[in-house]
PDB file of C-alpha atoms in Angstrom:
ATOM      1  CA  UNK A  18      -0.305   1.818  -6.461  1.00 38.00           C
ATOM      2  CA  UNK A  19      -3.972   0.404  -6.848  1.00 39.00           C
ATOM      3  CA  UNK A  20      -4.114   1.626 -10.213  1.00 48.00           C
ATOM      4  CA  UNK A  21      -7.527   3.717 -10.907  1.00 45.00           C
ATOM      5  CA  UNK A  22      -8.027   2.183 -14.428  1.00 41.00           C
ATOM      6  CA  UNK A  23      -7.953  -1.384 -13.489  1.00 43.00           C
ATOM      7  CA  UNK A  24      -9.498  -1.438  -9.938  1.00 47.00           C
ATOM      8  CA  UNK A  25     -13.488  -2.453 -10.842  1.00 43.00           C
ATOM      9  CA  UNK A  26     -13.059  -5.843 -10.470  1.00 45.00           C
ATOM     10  CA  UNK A  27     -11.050  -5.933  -7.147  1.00 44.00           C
ATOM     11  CA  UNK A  28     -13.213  -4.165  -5.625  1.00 46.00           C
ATOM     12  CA  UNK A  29     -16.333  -5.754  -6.197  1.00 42.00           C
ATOM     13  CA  UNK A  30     -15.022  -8.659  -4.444  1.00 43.00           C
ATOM     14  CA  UNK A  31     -15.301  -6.640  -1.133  1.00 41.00           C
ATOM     15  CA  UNK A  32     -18.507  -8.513  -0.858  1.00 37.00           C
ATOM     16  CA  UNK A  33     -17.011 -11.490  -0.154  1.00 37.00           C
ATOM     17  CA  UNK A  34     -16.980 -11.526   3.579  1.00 35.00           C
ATOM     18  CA  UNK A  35     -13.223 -12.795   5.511  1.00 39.00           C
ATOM     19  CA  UNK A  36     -12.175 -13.974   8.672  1.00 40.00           C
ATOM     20  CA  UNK A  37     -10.532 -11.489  10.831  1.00 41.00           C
ATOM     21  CA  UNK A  38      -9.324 -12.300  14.304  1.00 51.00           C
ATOM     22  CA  UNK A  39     -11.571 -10.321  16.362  1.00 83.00           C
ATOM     23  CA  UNK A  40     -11.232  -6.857  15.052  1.00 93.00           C
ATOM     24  CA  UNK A  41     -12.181  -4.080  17.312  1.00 96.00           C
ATOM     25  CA  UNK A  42     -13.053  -1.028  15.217  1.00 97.00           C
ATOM     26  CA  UNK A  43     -12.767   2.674  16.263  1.00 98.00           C
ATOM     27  CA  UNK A  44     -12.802   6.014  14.818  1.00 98.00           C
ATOM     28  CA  UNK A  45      -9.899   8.726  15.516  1.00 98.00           C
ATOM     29  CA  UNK A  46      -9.789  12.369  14.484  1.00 98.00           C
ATOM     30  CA  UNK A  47      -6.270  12.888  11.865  1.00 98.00           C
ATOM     31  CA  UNK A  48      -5.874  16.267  10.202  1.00 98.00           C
ATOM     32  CA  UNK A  49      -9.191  17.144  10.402  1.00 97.00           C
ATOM     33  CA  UNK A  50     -10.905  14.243   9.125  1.00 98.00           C
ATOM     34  CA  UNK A  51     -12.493  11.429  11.512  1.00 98.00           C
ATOM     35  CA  UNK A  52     -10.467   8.345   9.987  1.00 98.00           C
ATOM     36  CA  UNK A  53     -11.763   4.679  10.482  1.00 98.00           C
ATOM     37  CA  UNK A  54      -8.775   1.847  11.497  1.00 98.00           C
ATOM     38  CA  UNK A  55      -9.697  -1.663  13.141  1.00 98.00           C
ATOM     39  CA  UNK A  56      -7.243  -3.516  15.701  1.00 98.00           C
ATOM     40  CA  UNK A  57      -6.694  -7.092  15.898  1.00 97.00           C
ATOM     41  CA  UNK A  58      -4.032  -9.800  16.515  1.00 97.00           C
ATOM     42  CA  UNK A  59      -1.420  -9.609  19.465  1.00 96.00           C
ATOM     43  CA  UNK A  60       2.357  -8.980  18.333  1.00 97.00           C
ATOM     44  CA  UNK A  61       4.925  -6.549  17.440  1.00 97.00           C
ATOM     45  CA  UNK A  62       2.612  -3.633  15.591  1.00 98.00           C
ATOM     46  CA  UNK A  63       2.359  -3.426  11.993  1.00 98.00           C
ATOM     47  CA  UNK A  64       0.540  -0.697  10.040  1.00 98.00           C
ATOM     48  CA  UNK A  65      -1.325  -1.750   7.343  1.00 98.00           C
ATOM     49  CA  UNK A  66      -2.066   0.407   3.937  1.00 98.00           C
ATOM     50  CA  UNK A  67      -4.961  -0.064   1.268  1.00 98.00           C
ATOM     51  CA  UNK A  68      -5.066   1.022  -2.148  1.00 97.00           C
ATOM     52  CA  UNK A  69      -7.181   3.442  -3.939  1.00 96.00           C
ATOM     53  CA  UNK A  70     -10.468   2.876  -4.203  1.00 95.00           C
ATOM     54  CA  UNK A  71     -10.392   0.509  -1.554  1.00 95.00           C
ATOM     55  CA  UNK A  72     -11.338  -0.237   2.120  1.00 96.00           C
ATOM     56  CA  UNK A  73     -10.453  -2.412   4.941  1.00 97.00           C
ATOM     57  CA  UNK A  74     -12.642  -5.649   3.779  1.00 96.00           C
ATOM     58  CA  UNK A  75     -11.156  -5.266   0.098  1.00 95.00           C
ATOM     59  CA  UNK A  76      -7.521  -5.960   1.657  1.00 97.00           C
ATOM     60  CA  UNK A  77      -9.177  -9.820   1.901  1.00 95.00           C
ATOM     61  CA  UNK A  78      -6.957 -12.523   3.642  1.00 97.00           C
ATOM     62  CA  UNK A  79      -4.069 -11.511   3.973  1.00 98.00           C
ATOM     63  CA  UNK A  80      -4.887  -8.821   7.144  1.00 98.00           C
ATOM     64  CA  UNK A  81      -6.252 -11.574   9.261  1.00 97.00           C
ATOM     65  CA  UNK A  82      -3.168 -13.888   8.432  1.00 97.00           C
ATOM     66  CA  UNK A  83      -1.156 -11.128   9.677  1.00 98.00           C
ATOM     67  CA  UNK A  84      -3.176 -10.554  12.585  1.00 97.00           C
ATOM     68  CA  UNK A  85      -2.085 -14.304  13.678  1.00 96.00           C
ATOM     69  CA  UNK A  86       1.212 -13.008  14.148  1.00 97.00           C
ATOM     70  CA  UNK A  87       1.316  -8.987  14.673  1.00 98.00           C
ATOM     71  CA  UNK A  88      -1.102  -6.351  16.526  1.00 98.00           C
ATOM     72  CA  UNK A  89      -2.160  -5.408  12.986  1.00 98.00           C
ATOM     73  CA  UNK A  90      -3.410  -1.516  12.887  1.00 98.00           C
ATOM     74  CA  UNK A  91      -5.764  -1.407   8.942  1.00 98.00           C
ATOM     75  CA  UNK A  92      -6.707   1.858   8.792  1.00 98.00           C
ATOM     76  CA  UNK A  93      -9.270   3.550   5.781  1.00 98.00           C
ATOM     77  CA  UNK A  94      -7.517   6.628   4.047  1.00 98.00           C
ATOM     78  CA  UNK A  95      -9.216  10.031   3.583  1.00 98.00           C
ATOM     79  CA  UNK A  96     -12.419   9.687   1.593  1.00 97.00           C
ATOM     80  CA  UNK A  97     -11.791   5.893   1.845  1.00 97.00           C
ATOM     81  CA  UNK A  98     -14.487   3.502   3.330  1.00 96.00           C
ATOM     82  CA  UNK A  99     -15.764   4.707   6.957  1.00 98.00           C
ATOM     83  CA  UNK A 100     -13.631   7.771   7.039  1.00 98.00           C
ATOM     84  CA  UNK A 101     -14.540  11.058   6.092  1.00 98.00           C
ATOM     85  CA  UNK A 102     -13.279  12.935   3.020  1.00 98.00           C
ATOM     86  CA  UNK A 103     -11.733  16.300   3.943  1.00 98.00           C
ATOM     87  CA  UNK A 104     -11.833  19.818   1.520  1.00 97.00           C
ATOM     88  CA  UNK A 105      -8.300  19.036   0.912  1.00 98.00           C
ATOM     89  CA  UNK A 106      -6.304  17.217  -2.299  1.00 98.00           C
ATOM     90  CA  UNK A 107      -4.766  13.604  -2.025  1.00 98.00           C
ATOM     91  CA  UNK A 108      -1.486  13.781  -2.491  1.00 98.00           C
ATOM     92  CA  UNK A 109       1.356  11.128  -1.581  1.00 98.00           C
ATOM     93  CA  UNK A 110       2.947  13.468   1.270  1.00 98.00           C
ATOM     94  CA  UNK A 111      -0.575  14.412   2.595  1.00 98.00           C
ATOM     95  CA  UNK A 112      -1.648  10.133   2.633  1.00 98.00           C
ATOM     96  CA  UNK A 113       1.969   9.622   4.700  1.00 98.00           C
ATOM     97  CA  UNK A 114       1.295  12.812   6.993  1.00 98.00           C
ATOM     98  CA  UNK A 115      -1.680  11.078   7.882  1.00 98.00           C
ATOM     99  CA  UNK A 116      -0.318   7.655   8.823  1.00 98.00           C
ATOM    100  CA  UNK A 117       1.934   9.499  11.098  1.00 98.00           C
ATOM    101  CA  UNK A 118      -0.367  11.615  12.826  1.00 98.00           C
ATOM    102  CA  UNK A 119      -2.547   8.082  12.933  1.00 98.00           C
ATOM    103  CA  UNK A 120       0.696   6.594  14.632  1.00 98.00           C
ATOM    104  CA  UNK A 121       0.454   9.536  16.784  1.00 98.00           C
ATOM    105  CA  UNK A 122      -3.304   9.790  18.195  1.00 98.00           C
ATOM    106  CA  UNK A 123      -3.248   5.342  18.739  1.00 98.00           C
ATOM    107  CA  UNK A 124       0.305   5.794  20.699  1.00 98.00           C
ATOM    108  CA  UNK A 125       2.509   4.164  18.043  1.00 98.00           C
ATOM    109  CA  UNK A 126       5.719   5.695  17.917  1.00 98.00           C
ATOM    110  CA  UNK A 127       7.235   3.383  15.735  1.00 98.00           C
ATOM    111  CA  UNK A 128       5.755   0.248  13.364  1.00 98.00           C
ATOM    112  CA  UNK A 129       6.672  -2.072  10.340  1.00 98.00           C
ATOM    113  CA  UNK A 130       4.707  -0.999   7.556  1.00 98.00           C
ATOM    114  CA  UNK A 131       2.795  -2.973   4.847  1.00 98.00           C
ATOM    115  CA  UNK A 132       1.113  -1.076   2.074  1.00 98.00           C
ATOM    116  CA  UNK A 133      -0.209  -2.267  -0.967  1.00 98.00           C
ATOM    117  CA  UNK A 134      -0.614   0.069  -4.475  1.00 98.00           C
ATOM    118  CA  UNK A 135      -1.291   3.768  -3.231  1.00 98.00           C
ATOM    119  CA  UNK A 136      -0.852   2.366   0.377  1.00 98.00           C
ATOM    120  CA  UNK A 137       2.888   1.167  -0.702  1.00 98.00           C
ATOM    121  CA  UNK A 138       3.358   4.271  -2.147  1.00 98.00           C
ATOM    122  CA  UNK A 139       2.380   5.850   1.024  1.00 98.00           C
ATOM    123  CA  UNK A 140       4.437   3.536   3.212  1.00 98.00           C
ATOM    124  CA  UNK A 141       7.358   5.122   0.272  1.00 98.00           C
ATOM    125  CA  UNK A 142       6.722   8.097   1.594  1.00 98.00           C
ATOM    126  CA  UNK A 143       5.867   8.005   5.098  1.00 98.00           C
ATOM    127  CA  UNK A 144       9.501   6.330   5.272  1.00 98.00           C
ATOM    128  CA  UNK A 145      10.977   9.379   3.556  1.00 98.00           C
ATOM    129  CA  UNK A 146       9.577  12.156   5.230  1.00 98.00           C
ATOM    130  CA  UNK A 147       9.091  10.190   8.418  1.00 98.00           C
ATOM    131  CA  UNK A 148      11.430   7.877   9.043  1.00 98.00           C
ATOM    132  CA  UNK A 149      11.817   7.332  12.991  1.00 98.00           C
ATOM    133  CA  UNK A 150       8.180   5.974  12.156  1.00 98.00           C
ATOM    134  CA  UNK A 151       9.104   2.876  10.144  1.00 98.00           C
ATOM    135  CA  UNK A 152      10.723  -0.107  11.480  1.00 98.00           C
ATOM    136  CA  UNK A 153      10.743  -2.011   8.436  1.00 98.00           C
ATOM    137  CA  UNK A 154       8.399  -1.861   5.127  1.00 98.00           C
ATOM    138  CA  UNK A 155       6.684  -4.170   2.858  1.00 98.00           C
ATOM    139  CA  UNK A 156       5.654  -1.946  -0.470  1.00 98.00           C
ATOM    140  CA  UNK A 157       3.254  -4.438  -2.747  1.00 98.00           C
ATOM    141  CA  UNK A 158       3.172  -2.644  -6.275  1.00 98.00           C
ATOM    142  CA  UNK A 159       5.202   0.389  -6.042  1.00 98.00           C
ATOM    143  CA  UNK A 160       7.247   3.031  -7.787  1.00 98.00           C
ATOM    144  CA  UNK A 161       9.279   5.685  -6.454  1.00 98.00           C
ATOM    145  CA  UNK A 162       9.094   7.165 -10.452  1.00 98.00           C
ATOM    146  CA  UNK A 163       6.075   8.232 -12.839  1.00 96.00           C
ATOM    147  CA  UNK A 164       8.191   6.708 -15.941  1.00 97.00           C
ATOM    148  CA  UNK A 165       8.050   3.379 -13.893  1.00 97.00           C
ATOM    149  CA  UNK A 166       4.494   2.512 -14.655  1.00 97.00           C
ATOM    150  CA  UNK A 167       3.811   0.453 -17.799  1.00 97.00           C
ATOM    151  CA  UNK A 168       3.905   2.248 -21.498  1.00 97.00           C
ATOM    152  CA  UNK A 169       0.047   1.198 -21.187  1.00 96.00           C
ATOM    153  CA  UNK A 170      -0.865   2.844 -18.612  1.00 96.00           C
ATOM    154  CA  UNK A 171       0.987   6.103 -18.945  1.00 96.00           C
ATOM    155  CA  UNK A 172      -0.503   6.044 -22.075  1.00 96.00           C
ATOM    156  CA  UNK A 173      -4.167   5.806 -20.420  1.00 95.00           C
ATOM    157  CA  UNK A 174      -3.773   8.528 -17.566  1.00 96.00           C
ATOM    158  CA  UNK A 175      -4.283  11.684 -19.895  1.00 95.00           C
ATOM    159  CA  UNK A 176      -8.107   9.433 -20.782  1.00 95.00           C
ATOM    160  CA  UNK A 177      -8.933   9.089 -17.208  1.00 95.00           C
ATOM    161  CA  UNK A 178     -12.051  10.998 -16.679  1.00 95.00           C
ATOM    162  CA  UNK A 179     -14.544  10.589 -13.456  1.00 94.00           C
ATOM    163  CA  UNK A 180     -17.475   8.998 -15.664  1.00 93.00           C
ATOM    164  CA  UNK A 181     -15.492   6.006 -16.214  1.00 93.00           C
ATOM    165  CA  UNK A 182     -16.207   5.400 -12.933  1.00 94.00           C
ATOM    166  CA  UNK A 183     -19.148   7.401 -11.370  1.00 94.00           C
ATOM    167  CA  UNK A 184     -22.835   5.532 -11.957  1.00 92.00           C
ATOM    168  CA  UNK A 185     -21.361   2.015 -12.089  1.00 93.00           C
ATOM    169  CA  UNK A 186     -21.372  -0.798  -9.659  1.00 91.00           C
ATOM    170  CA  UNK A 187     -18.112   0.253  -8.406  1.00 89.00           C
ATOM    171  CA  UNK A 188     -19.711   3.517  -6.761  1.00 93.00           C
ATOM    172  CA  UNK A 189     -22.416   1.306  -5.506  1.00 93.00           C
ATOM    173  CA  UNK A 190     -19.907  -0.954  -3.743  1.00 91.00           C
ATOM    174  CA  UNK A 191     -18.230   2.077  -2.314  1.00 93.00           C
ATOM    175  CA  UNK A 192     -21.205   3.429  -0.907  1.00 94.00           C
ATOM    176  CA  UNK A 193     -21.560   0.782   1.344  1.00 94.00           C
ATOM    177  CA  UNK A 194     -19.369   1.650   3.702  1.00 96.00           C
ATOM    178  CA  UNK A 195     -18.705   5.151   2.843  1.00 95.00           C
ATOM    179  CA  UNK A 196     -19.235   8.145   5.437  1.00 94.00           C
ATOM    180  CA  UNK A 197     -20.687  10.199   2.773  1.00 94.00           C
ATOM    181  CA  UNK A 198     -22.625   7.866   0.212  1.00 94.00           C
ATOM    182  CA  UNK A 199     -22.438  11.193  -2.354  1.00 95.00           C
ATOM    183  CA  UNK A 200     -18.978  11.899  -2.130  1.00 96.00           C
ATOM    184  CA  UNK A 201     -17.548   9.331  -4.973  1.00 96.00           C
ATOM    185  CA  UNK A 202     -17.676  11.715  -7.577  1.00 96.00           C
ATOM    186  CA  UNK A 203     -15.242  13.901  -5.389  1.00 96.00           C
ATOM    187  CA  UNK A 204     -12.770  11.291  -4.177  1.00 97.00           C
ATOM    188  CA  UNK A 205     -12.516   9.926  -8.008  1.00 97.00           C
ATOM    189  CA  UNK A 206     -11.695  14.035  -9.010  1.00 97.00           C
ATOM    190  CA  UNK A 207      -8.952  13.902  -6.538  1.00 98.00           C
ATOM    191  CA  UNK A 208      -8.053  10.159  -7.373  1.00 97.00           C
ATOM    192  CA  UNK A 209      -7.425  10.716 -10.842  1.00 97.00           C
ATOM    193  CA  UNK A 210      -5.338  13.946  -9.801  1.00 97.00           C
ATOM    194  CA  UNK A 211      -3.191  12.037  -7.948  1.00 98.00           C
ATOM    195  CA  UNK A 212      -2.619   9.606 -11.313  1.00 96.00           C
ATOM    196  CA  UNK A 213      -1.351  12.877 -12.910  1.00 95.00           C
ATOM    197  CA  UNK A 214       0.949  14.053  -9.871  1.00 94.00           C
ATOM    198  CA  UNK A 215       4.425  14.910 -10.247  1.00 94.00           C
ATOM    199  CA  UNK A 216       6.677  11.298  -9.281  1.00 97.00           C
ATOM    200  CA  UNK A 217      10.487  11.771  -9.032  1.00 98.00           C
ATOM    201  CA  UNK A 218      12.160   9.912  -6.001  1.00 98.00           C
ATOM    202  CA  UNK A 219      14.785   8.470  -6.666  1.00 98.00           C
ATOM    203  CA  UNK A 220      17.409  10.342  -4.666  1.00 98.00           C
ATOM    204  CA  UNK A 221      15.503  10.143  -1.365  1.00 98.00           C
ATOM    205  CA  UNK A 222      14.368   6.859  -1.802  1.00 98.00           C
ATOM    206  CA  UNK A 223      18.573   6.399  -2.021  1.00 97.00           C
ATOM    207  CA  UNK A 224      19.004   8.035   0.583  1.00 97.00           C
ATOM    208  CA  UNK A 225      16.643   5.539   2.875  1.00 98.00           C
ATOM    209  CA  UNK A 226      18.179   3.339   5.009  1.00 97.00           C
ATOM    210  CA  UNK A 227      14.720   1.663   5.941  1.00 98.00           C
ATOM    211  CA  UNK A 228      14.924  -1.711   5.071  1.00 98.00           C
ATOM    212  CA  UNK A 229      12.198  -2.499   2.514  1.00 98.00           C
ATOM    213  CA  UNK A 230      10.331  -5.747   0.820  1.00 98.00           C
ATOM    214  CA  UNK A 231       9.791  -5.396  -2.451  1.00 98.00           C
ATOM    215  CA  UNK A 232       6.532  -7.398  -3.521  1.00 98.00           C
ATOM    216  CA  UNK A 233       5.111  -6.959  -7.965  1.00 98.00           C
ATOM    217  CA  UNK A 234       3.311  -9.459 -10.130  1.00 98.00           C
ATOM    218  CA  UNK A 235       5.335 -10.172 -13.080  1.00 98.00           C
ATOM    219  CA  UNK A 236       2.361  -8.723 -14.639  1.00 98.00           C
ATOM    220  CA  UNK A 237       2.124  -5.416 -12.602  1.00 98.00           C
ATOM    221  CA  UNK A 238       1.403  -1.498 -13.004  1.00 97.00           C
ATOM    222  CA  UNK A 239       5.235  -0.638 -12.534  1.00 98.00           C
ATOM    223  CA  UNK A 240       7.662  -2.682 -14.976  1.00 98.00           C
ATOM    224  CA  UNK A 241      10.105  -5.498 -13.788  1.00 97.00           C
ATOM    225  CA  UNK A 242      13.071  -3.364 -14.574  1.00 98.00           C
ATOM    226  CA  UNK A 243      11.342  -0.155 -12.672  1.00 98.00           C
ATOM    227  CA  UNK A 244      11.230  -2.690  -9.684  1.00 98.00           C
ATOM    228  CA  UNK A 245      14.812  -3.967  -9.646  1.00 98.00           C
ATOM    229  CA  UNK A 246      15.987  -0.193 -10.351  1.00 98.00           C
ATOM    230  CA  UNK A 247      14.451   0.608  -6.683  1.00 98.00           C
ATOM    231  CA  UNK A 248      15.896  -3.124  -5.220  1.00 98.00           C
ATOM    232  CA  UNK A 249      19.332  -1.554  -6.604  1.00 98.00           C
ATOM    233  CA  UNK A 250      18.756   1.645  -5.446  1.00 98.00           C
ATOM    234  CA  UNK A 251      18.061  -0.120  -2.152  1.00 98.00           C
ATOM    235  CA  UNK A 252      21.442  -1.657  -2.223  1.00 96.00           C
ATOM    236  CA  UNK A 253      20.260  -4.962  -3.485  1.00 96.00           C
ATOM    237  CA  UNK A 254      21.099  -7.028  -6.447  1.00 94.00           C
ATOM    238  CA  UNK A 255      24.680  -8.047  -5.333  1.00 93.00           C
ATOM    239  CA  UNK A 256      26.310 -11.643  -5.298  1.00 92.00           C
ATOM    240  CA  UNK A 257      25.345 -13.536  -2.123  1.00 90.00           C
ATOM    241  CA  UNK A 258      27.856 -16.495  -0.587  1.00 87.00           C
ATOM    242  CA  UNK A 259      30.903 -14.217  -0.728  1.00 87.00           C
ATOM    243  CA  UNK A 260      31.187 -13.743   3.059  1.00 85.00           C
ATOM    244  CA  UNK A 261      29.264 -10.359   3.561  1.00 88.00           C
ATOM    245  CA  UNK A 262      25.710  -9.881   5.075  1.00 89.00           C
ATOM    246  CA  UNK A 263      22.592  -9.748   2.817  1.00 91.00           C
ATOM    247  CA  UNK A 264      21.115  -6.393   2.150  1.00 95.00           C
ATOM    248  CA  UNK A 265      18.603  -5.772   4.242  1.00 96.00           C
ATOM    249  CA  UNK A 266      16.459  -4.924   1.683  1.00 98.00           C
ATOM    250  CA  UNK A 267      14.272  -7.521  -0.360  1.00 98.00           C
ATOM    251  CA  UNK A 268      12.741  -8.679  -3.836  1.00 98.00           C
ATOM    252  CA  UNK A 269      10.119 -10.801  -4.636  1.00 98.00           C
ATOM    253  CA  UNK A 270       8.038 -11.240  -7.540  1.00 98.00           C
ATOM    254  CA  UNK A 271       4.996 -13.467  -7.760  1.00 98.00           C
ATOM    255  CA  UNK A 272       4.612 -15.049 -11.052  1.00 97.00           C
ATOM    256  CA  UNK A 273       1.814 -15.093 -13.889  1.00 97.00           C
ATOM    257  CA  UNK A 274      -0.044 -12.009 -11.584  1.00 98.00           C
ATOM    258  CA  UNK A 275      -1.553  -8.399 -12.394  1.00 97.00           C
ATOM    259  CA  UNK A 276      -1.756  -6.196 -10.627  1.00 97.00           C
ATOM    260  CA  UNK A 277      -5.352  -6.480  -8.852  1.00 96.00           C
ATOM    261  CA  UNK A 278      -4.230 -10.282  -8.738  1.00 97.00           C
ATOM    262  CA  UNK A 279      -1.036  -9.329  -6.047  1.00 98.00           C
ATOM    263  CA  UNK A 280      -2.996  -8.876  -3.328  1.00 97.00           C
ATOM    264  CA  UNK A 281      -5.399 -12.012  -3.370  1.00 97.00           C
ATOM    265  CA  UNK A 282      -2.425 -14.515  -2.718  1.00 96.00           C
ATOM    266  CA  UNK A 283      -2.306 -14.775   0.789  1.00 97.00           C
ATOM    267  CA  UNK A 284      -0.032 -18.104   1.058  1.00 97.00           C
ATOM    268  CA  UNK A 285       2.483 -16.497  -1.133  1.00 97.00           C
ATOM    269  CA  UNK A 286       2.372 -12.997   0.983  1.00 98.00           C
ATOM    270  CA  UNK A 287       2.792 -14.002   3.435  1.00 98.00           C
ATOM    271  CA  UNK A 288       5.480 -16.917   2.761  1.00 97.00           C
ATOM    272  CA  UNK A 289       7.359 -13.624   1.677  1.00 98.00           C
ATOM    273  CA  UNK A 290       6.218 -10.835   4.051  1.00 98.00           C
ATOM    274  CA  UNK A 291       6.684 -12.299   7.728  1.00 98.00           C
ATOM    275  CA  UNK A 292      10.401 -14.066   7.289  1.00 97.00           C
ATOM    276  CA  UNK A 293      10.975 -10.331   6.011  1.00 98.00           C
ATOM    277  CA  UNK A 294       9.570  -8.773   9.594  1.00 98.00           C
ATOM    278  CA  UNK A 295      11.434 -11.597  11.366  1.00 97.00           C
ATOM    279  CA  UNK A 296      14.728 -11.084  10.020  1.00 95.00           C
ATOM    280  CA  UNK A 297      15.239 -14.497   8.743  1.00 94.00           C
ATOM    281  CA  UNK A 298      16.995 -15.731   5.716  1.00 91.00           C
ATOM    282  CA  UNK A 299      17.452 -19.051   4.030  1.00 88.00           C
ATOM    283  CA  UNK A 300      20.367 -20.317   4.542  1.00 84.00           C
ATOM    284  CA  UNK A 301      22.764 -21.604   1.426  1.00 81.00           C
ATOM    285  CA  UNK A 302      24.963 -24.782   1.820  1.00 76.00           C
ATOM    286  CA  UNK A 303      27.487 -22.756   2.350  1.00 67.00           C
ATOM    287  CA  UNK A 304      26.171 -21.800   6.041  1.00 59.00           C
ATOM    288  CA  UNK A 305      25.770 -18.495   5.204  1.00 53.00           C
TER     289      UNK A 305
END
């Protein structure tokens, strides 16, 4: 999840302008809000999820290096960027119920996934309660658990209040897209809310049998072991080269990175995200 206490300095590199393959924008109406998404690329589809506090230009890189090989389908959650906020909380389940009534109104009936911090939590979810939806997923700094996040930043949740954040230059970088320039102080009420949301998934994230890419920073919101306790649960974390398939599931971890640092490494991504959507696997001197 795109952490609220730590997201300032990500975003103000939204300024930064990227290259995007020639992405046609459009606006769609999704539980009663009017929600903002961009097209581009040519491919098998692939949804793509931001984080909190975020928009479409904050993902940076790493959605038009996608785009080179996947109809990639960004889309800007409730309150987020160009779409509207709705008198309604945000809640994991309502940010997935979304996506799939998104998949509905563009006439995707099924689609790999990628979702970074809340978004990765929301591709979590969308494959739990919605599972004919997801072909594969790639969650980018995720738990399934509340008591997965780092001692630190449990320990900062019950602190969170909205003047941490409202009046500084990260509400003027939000307005510049936003469909209601006076509507941070609302979405960082209902942000901080969902900090303090009940978190317990283990036994339906067990229960998946989505195949899922598991992207953190060795220096991440969630803890290393919190992330190889959901490869596990996954059915990863066995012994390779003894004759039996891979799981389908995956692990990576990108080295000396925080969490607002995971998403600016578009090389390494993407070296781990697309052989993931192709179904390809190195393959050990022992041919397997």
């Amino acid at each position: 999840m795109f952490r609220t206490a730590i997201i300032a300095g990500a975003l103000l590199m939204t300024t930064t302008a990227f290259a995007q393959s020639e992405p046609v924008g459009a606006t769609v109406e999704v539980n009663g809000m009017q929600m903002y998404y961009e097209v581009s690329g040519e491919g098998d589809p692939l949804v793509v999820l931001h984080g909190a506090y975020m928009n479409i230009p904050s993902m940076g890189e790493i959605v038009p290096r996608l785009a080179e090989t996947h109809k990639v389908y960004v889309l800007e959650f409730q309150g987020h960027g160009r779409t509207t906020d709705i008198d309604r909380p945000i809640t994991y389940p309502n940010l997935a119920s979304d996506v799939a009534a998104f998949m509905d109104e563009v006439g995707l009936e099924k689609a790999d996934v990628f979702g970074y911090s809340m978004g990765a939590a929301t591709g979590l979810r969308l494959a739990i309660d919605h599972p004919e939806k997801v072909d594969q997923l790639v969650a980018a700094s995720v738990a399934y658990d509340a008591t997965g996040w780092q001692q630190a930043f449990q320990d900062f949740i019950p602190q969170m209040v909205p003047e941490m954040f409202v009046g500084t230059p990260m509400e003027d970088e939000w307005k510049k897209l936003a469909a209601n320039p006076d509507g941070f102080p609302a979405l960082v009420d209902k942000l901080i809310a969902l900090e303090k949301e009940p978190m317990a998934w283990e036994d339906e994230v067990k229960a998946l049998n989505t195949p899922i890419l598991i992207i953190a920073g060795d220096a991440d919101v969630s803890t290393l072991e919190h992330n190889l306790a959901l490869f596990r649960l996954l059915g990863g974390g066995v012994m390779g080269d003894m004759g039996v398939p891979l799981p389908a599931s995956r692990f990576a971890v990108l080295p000396a990175t925080s969490h607002t640092a995971v998403i600016g490494q578009t090389d390494l991504l993407y070296g781990f995200i697309e052989p993931f959507l192709q179904g390809e696997t190195p393959v050990g001197f022992m041919g397997e």
